[in-house]
Tab-separated table of C-alpha atoms in Angstrom:
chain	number	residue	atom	x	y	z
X	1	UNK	CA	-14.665	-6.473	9.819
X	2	UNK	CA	-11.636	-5.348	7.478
X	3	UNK	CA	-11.884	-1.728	9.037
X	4	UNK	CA	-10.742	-2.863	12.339
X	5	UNK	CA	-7.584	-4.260	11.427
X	6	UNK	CA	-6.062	-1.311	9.933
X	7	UNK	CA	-7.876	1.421	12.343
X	8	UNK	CA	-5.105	4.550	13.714
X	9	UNK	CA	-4.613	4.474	16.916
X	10	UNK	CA	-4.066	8.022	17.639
X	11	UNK	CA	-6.947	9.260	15.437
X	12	UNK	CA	-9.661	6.476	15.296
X	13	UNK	CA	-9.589	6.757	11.505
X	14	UNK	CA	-9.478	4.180	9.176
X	15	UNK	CA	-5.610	4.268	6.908
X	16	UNK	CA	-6.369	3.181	3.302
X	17	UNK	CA	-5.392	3.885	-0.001
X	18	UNK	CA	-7.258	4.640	-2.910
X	19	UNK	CA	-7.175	2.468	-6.016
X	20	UNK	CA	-5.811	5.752	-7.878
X	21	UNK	CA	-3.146	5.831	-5.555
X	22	UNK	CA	0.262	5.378	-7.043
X	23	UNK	CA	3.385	3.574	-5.330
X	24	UNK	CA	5.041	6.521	-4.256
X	25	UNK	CA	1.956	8.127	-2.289
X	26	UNK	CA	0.710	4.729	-0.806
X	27	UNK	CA	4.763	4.368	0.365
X	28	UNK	CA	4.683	7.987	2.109
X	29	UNK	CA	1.326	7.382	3.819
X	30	UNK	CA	2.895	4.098	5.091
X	31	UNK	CA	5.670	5.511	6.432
X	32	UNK	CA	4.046	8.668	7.537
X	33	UNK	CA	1.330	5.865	9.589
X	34	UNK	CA	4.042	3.547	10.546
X	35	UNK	CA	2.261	0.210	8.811
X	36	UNK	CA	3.340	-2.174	6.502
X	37	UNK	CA	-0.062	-3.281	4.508
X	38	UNK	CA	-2.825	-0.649	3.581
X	39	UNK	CA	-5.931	-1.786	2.495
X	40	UNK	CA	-7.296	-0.340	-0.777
X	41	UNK	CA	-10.879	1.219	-0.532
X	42	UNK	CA	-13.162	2.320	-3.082
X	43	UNK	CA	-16.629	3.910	-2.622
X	44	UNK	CA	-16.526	2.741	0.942
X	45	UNK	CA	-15.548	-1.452	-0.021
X	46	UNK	CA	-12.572	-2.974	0.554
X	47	UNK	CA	-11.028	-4.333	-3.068
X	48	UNK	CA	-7.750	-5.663	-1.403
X	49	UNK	CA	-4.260	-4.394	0.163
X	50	UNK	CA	-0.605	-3.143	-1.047
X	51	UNK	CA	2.005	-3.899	1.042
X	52	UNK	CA	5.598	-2.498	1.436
X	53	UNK	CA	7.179	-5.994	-0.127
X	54	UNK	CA	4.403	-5.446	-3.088
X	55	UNK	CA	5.830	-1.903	-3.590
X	56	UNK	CA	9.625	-3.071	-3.485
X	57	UNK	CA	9.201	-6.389	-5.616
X	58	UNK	CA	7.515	-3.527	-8.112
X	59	UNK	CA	10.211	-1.262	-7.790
X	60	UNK	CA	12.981	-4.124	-8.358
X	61	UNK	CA	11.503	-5.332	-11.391
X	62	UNK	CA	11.365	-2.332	-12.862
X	63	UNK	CA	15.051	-1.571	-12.273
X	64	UNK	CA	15.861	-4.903	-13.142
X	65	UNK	CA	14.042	-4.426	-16.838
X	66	UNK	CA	16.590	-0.829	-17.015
X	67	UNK	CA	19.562	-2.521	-15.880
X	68	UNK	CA	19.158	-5.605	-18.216
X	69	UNK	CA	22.037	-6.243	-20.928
């Protein structure tokens, strides 16, 4: 199953975001675990994963819309 893949080591617990979740929290609690990819949960299902790439390509194409002539 999906939980096992992204299960803490220390704590047993599953590490997920929430499809609420914006960029900036879902980049702290990936740091904060140490993971690259975080699946996104909701009521208990798995709806799909963000990723630290996913976060950066966001964050670049907003700046690159700002910085535009």
């Amino acid at each position: 199953p999906w939980q096992s893949r992204w299960v803490n080591s220390a704590t047993g617990s599953v590490v997920a975001a929430r499809p609420d979740m914006d960029t900036g929290a879902a980049a702290s609690l990936m740091a904060r675990e140490q993971v690259r990819r975080l699946p996104v949960v909701e009521n208990g299902k798995y709806i799909g994963f963000v990723s630290k790439s996913k976060i950066f390509n966001s964050y670049r194409s907003v700046l690159k819309h700002y910085t535009e002539d």
